[in-house]
Structure formats: C-alpha cells, structure tokens
PDB file of C-alpha atoms in Angstrom:
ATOM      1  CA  UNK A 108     -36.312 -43.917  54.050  1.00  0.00           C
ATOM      2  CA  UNK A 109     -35.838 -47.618  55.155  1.00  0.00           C
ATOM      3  CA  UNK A 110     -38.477 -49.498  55.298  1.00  0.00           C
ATOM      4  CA  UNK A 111     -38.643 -52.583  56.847  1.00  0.00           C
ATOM      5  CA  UNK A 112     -40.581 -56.596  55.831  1.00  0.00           C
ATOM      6  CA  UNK A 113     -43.036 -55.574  57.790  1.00  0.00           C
ATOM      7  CA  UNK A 114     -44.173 -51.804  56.810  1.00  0.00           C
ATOM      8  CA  UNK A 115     -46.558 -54.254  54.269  1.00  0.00           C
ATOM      9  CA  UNK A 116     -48.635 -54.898  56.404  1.00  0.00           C
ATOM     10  CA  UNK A 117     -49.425 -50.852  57.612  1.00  0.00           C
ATOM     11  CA  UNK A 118     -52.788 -49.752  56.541  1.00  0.00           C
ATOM     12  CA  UNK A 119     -52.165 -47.688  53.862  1.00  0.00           C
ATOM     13  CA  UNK A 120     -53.387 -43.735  54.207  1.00  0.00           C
ATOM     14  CA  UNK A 121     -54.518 -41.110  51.698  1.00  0.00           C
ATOM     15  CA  UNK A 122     -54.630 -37.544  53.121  1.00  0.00           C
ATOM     16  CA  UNK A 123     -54.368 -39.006  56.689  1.00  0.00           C
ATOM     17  CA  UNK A 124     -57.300 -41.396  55.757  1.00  0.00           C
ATOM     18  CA  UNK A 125     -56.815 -44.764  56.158  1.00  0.00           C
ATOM     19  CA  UNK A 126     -57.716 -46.749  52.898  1.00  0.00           C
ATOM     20  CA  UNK A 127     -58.031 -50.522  54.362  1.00  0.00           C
ATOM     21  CA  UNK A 128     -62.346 -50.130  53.889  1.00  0.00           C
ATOM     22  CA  UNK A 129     -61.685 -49.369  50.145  1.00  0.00           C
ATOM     23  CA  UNK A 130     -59.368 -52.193  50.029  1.00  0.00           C
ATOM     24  CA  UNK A 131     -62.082 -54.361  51.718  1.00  0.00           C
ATOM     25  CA  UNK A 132     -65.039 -53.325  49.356  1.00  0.00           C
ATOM     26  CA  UNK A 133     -62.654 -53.379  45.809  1.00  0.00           C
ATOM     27  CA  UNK A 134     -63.531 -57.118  45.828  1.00  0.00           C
ATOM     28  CA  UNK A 135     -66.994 -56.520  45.252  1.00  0.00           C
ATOM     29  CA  UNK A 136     -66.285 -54.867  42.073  1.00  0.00           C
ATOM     30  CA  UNK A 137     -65.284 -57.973  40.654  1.00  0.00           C
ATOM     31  CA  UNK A 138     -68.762 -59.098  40.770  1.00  0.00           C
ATOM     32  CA  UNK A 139     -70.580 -58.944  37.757  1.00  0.00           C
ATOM     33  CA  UNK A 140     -73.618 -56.188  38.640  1.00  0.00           C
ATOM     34  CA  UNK A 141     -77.377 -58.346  38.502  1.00  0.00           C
ATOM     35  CA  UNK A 142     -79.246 -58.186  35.109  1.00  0.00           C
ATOM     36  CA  UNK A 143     -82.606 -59.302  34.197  1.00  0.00           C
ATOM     37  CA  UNK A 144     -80.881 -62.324  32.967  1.00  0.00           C
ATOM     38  CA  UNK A 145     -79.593 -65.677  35.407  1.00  0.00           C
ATOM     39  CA  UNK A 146     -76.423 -66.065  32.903  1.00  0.00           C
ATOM     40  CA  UNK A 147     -74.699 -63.827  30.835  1.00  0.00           C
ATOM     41  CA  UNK A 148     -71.447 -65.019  29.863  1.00  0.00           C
ATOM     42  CA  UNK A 149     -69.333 -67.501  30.821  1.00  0.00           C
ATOM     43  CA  UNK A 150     -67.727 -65.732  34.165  1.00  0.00           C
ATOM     44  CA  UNK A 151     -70.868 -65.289  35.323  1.00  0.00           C
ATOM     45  CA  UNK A 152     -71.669 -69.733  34.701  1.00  0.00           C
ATOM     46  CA  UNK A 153     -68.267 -69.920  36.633  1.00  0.00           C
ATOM     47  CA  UNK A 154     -69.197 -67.591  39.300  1.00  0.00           C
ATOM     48  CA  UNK A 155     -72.476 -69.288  40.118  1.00  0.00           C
ATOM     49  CA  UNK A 156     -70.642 -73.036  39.609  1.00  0.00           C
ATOM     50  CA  UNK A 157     -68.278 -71.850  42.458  1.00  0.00           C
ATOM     51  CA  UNK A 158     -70.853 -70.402  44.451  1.00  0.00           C
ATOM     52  CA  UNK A 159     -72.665 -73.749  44.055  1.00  0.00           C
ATOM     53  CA  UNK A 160     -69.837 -75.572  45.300  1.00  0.00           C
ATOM     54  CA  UNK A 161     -68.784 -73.555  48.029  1.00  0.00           C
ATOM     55  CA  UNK A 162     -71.940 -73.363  49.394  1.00  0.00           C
ATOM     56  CA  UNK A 163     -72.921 -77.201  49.032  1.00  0.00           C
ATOM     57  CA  UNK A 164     -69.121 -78.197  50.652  1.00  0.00           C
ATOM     58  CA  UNK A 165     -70.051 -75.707  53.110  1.00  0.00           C
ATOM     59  CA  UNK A 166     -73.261 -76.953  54.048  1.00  0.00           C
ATOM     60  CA  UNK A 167     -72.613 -81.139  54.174  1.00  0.00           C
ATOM     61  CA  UNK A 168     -72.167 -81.341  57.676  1.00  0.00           C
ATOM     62  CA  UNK A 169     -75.154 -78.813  58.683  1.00  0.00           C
ATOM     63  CA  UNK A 170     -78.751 -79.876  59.083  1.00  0.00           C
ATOM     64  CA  UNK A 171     -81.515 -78.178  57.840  1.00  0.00           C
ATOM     65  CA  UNK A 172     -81.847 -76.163  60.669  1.00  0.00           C
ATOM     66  CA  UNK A 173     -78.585 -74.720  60.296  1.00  0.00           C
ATOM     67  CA  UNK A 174     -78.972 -74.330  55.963  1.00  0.00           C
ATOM     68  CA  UNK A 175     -80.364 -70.361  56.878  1.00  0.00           C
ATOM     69  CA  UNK A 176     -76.813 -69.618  57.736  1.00  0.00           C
ATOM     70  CA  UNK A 177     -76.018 -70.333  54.102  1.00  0.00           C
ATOM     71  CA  UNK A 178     -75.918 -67.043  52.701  1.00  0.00           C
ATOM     72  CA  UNK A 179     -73.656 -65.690  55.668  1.00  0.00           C
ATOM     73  CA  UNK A 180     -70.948 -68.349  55.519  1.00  0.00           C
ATOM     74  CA  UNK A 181     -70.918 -68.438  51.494  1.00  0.00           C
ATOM     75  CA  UNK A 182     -70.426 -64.391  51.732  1.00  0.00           C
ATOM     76  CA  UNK A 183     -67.811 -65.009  54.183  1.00  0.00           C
ATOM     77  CA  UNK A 184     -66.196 -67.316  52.316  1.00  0.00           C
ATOM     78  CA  UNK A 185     -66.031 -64.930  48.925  1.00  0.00           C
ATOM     79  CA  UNK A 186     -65.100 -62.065  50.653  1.00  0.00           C
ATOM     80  CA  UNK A 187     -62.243 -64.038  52.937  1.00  0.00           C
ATOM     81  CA  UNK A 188     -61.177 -65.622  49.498  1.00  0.00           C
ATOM     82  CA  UNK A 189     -61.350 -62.369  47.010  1.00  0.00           C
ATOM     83  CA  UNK A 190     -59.186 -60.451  50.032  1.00  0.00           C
ATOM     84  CA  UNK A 191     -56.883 -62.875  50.738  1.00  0.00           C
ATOM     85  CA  UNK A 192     -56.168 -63.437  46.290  1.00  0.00           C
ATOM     86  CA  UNK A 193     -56.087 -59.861  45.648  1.00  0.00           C
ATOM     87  CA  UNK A 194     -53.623 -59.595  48.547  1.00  0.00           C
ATOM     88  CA  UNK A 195     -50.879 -61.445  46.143  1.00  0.00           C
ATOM     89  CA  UNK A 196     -50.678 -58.780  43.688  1.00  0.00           C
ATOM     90  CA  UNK A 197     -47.938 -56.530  43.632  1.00  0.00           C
ATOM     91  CA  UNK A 198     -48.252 -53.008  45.483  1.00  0.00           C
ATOM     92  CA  UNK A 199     -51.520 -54.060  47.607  1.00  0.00           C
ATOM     93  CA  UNK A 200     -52.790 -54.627  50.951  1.00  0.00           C
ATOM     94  CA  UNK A 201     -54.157 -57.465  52.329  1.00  0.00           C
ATOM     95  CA  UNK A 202     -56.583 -56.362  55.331  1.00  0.00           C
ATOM     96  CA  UNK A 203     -56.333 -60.197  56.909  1.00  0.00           C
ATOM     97  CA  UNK A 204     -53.174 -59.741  57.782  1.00  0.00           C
ATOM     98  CA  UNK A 205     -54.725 -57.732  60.522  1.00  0.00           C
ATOM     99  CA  UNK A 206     -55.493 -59.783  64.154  1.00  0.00           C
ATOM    100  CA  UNK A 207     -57.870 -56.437  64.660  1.00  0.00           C
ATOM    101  CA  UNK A 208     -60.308 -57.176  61.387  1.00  0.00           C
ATOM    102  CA  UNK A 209     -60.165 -61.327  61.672  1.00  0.00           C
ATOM    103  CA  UNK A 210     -61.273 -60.813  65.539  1.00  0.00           C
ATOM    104  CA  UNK A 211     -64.027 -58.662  64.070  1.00  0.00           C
ATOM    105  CA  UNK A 212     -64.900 -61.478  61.533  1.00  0.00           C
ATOM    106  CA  UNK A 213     -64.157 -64.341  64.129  1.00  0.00           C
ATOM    107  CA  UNK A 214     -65.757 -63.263  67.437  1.00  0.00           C
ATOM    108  CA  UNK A 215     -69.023 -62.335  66.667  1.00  0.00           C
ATOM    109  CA  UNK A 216     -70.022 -65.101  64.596  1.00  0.00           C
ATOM    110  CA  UNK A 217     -68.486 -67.621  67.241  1.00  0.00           C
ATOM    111  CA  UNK A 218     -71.075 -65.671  69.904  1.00  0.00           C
ATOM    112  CA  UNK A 219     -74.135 -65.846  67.423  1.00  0.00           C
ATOM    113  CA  UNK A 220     -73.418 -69.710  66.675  1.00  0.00           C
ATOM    114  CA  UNK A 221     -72.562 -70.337  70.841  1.00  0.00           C
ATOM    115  CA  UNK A 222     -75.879 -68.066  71.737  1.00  0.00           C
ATOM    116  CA  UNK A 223     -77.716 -69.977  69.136  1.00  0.00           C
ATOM    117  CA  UNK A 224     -76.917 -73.133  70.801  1.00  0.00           C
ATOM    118  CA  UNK A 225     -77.470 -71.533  74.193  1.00  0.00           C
ATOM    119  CA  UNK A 226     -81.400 -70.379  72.964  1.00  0.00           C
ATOM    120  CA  UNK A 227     -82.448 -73.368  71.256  1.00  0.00           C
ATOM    121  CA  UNK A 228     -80.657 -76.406  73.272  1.00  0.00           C
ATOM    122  CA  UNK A 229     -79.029 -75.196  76.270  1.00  0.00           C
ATOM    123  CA  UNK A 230     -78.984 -78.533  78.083  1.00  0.00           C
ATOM    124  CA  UNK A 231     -76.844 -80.270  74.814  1.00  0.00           C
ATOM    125  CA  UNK A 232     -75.046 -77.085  74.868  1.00  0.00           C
ATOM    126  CA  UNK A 233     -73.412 -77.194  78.163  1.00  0.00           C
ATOM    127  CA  UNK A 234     -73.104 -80.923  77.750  1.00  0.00           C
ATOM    128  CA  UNK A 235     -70.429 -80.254  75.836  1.00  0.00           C
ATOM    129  CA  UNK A 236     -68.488 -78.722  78.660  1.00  0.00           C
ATOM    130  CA  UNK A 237     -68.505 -81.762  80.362  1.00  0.00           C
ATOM    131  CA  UNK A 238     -67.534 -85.488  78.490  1.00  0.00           C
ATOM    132  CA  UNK A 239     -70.231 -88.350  79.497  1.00  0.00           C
ATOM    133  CA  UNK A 240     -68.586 -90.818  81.940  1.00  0.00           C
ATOM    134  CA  UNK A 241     -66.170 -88.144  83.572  1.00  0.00           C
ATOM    135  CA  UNK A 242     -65.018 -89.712  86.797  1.00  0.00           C
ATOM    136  CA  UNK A 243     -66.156 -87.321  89.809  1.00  0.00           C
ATOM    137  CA  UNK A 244     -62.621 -86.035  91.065  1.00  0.00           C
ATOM    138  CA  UNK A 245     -61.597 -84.931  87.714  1.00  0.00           C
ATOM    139  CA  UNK A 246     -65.449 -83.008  87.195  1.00  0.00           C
ATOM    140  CA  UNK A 247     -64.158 -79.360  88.077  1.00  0.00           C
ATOM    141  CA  UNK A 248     -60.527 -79.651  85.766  1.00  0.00           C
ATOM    142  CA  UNK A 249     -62.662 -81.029  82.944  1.00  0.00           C
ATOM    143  CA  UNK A 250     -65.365 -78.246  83.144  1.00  0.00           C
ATOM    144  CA  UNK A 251     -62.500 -75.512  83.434  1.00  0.00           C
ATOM    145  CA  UNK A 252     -60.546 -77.532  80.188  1.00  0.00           C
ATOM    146  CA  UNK A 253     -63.755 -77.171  77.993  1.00  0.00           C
ATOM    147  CA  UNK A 254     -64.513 -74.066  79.084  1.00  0.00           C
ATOM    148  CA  UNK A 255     -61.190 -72.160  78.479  1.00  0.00           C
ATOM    149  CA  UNK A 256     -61.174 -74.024  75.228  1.00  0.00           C
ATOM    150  CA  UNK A 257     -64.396 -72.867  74.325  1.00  0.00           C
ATOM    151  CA  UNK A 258     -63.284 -69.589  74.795  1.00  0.00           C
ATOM    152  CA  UNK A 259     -60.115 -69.293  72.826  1.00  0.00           C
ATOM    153  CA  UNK A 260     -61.941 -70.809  69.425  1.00  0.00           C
ATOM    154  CA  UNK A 261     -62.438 -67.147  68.096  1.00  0.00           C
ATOM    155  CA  UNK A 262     -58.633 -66.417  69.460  1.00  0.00           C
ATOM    156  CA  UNK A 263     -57.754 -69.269  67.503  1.00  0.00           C
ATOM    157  CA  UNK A 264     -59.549 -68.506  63.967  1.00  0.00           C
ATOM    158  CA  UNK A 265     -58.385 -64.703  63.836  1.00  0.00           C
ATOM    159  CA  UNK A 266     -54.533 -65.768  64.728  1.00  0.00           C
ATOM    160  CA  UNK A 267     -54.695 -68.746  62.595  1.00  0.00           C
ATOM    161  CA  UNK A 268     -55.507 -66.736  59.405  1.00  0.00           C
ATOM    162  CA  UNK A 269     -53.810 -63.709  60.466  1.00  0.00           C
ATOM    163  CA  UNK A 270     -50.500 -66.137  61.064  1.00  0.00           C
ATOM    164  CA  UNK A 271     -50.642 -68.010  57.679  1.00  0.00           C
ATOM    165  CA  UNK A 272     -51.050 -65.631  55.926  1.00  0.00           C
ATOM    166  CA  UNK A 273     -48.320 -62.786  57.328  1.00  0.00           C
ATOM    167  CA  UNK A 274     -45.802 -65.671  56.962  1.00  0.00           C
ATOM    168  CA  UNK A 275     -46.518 -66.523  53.268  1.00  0.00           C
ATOM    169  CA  UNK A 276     -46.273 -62.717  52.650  1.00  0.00           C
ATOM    170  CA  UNK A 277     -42.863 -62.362  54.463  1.00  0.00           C
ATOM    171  CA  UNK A 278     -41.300 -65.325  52.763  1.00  0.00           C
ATOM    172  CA  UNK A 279     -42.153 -63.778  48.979  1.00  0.00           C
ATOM    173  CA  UNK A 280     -40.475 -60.765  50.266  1.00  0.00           C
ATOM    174  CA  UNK A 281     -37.843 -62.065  51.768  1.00  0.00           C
ATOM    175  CA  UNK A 282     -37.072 -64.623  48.405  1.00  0.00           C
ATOM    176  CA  UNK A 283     -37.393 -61.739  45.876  1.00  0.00           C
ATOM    177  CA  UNK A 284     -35.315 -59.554  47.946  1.00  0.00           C
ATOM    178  CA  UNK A 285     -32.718 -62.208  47.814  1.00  0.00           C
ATOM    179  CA  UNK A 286     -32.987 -62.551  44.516  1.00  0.00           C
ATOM    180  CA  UNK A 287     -33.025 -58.880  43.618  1.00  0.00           C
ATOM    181  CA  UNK A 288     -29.681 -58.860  45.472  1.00  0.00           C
ATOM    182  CA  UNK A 289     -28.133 -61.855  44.038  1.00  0.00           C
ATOM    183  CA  UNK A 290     -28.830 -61.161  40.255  1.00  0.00           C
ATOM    184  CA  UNK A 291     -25.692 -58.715  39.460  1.00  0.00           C
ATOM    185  CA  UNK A 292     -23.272 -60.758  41.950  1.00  0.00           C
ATOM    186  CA  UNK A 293     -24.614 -64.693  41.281  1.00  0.00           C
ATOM    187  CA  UNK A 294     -26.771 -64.646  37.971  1.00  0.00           C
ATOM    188  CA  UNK A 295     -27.155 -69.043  38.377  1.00  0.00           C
ATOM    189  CA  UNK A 296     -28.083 -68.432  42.003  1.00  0.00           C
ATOM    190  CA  UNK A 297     -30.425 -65.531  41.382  1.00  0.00           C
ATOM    191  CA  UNK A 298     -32.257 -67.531  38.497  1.00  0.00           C
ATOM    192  CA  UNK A 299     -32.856 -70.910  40.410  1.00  0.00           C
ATOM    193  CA  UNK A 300     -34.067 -68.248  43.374  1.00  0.00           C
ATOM    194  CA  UNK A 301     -36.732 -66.793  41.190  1.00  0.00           C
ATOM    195  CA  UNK A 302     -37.633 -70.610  40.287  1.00  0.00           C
ATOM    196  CA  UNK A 303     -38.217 -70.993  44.182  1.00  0.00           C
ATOM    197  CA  UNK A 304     -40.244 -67.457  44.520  1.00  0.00           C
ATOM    198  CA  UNK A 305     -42.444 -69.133  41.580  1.00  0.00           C
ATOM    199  CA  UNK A 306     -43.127 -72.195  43.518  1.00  0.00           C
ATOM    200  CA  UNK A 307     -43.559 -69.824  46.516  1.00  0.00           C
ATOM    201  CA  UNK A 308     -46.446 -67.307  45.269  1.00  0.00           C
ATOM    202  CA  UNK A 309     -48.120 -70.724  44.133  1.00  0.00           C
ATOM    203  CA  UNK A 310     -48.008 -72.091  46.968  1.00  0.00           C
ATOM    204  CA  UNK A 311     -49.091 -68.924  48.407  1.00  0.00           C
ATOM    205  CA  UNK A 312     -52.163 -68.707  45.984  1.00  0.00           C
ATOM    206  CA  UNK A 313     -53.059 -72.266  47.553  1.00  0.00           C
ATOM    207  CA  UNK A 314     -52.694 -71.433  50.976  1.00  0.00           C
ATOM    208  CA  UNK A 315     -55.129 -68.044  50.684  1.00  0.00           C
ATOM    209  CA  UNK A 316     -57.673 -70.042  49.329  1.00  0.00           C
ATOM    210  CA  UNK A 317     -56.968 -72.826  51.950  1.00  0.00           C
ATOM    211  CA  UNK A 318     -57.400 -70.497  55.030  1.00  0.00           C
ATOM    212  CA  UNK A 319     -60.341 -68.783  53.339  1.00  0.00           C
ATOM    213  CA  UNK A 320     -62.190 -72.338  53.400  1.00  0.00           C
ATOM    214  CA  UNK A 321     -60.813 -73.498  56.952  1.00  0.00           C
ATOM    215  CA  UNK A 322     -61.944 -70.526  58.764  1.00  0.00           C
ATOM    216  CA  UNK A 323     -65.627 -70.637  57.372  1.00  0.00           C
ATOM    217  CA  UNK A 324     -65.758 -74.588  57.570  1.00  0.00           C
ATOM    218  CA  UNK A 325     -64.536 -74.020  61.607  1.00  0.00           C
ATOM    219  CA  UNK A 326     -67.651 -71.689  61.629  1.00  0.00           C
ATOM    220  CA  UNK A 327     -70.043 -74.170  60.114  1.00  0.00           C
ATOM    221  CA  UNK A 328     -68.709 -76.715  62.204  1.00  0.00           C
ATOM    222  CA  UNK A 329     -68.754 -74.868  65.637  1.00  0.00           C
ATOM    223  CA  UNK A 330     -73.015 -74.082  64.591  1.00  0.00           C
ATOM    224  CA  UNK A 331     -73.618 -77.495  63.744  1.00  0.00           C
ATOM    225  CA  UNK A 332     -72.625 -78.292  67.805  1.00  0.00           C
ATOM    226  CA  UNK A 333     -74.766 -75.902  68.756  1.00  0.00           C
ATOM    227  CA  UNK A 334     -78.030 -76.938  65.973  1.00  0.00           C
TER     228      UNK A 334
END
C-alpha cells in the first residue's frame, strides 16, 4: 500500500478505536506519581525547577488577580510541551497536528479569558474595540477591525500551532526520505543529507517547545487585557 507524507498525521486506530486519547494521556506517565516526600531524586528537583520557571515566565505580565489562572496555563503548558516532544520520536503521533484538538484547547479558554473581562470590567473591555482619539467617520470601520480581530485570536492560536508544527514534521520526512533514497546511488550526498536531517529534528525539538510557550503566553496575555 502507498502511503503518502501525510497519512502521519491520521489518528491512529486499534480494533476500529481511535487511539489519539491514549496518545494524549501517555504524557502523564512521565510524571513521577506524589509521595509523602517534596523531592525524591534529582528528576523530580528538575521537574519542580521547570515548573518554577514556567510558571513564574508565565505569570510576569499578569497581576494578582489573574495569578489563579496559574495552575491552568502551567498544565497547559506541560501537556502542549510533553505532546508536542513525544511527537518527535519515531513511529508516534502527535495529536497537535490536529486543527480539531488545538480549537478545543484554543477556543474555550479565549471565551473564559474574553467573558472574564466581560464580568468583571465590561466598560475597559469594549474599550478595546474602539482606540481613544478615533476620528468620528472612521468609528464604525474601526469597531468592525477590532471586532473581527477579536474574533479570529482562537482561529489564529489553533492554526498557528497546528501549522508549525505539520511543517517541521513534513520536512524530517521529506529529508530522510531523500536520504534513504540517495544512500545506495550518492553515498557523499546521502551523508551530508543526514547532517541536514540532524540539524532539522533539532531545530524541530526547538520549535515544539517554542510553540508550546507562545500559545500559553498568547493566553496569559489575552487575560491580562481582560484583568
């Protein structure tokens, strides 16, 4: 059977079951499971130093009305990051390479933060739709600009991640194809390929860490608007 660069990203399916929950929840087996003791090796110091940092980075620009969101956005940020690693491996699926599940993730924490804003301030909150000083003529344009662009932030956070990452994924396939195919026809080609497929997955590794943090620090910044 052919298969084409982009059967990678099809849900994988056991008996007619679709396994893309199991490959959501795997990452929270890497977890080391609570003990009656804060520290108990020296993953578990690492864990809690990145925790620490990820959740201090992600809470600079919030006040401390918005520091209850903390646990939310540091989750996100794990799970986003753990998924998006694990997704490198060989022979596995990466489930935000889906628009469908980074909607889910996007959209309804862009309504909580916009509701938020909506319950507590509502005057600062449509303020925003319209820039102080807007000359009178150019009132109902401005109002329609803000809106729409209101509207597509959760549009653009699931395509965003969902685009970055699809492309990384079909340039490692496409490289080690090429090299795969080059090695019994141009050894020296094939080898300084590979050397580029390296550079590639690192890059790679960068970028899945990269989106994980820019799509949780857009959250954090759309909430502090609204706070």
């Amino acid at each position: 059977m052919n298969l084409s660069f982009f059967d990678q990203f099809t849900s994988p399916c056991l008996l007619g079951i679709p396994l893309i929950l199991l490959s959501m929840l795997f990452p929270a087996l890497l977890f080391p499971t609570p003990g009656n003791r804060w520290i108990t090796n020296r993953l578990s110091t690492l864990q809690l130093w990145l925790l620490h940092l990820i959740t201090k980075q992600l809470m600079m620009p919030l006040n401390k009305a918005g520091h209850k969101w903390a646990l939310i956005l540091t989750s996100l940020m794990m799970f986003l990051l753990m998924i998006n690693l694990l997704g490198l491996l060989p022979y596995t699926f990466t489930p935000t390479t889906q628009l469908s599940m980074n909607m889910a993730l996007a959209f309804p924490l862009w309504l909580a933060t916009l509701l938020t804003g909506l319950r507590n301030q509502p005057s600062a909150s449509l303020g925003h739709l319209l820039p102080e000083g807007t000359p009178t003529p150019l009132i109902p344009a401005l109002i329609l600009i803000e809106t729409t662009s209101l509207l597509i932030r959760p549009l653009a956070l699931g395509v965003r991640l969902t685009a970055n990452l699809t492309a990384g994924h079909l340039l490692i396939q496409l490289i080690s194809t090429a090299t795969t195919a080059l090695l019994p026809i141009i050894p020296t080609v094939s080898v300084l390929t590979a050397l580029i497929l390296l550079l590639l997955t690192i890059l790679e590794v960068a970028v899945a860490m990269i989106q994980a943090y820019v799509f949780v620090l857009l959250l954090s910044l759309y909430l502090q608007e609204n706070i």
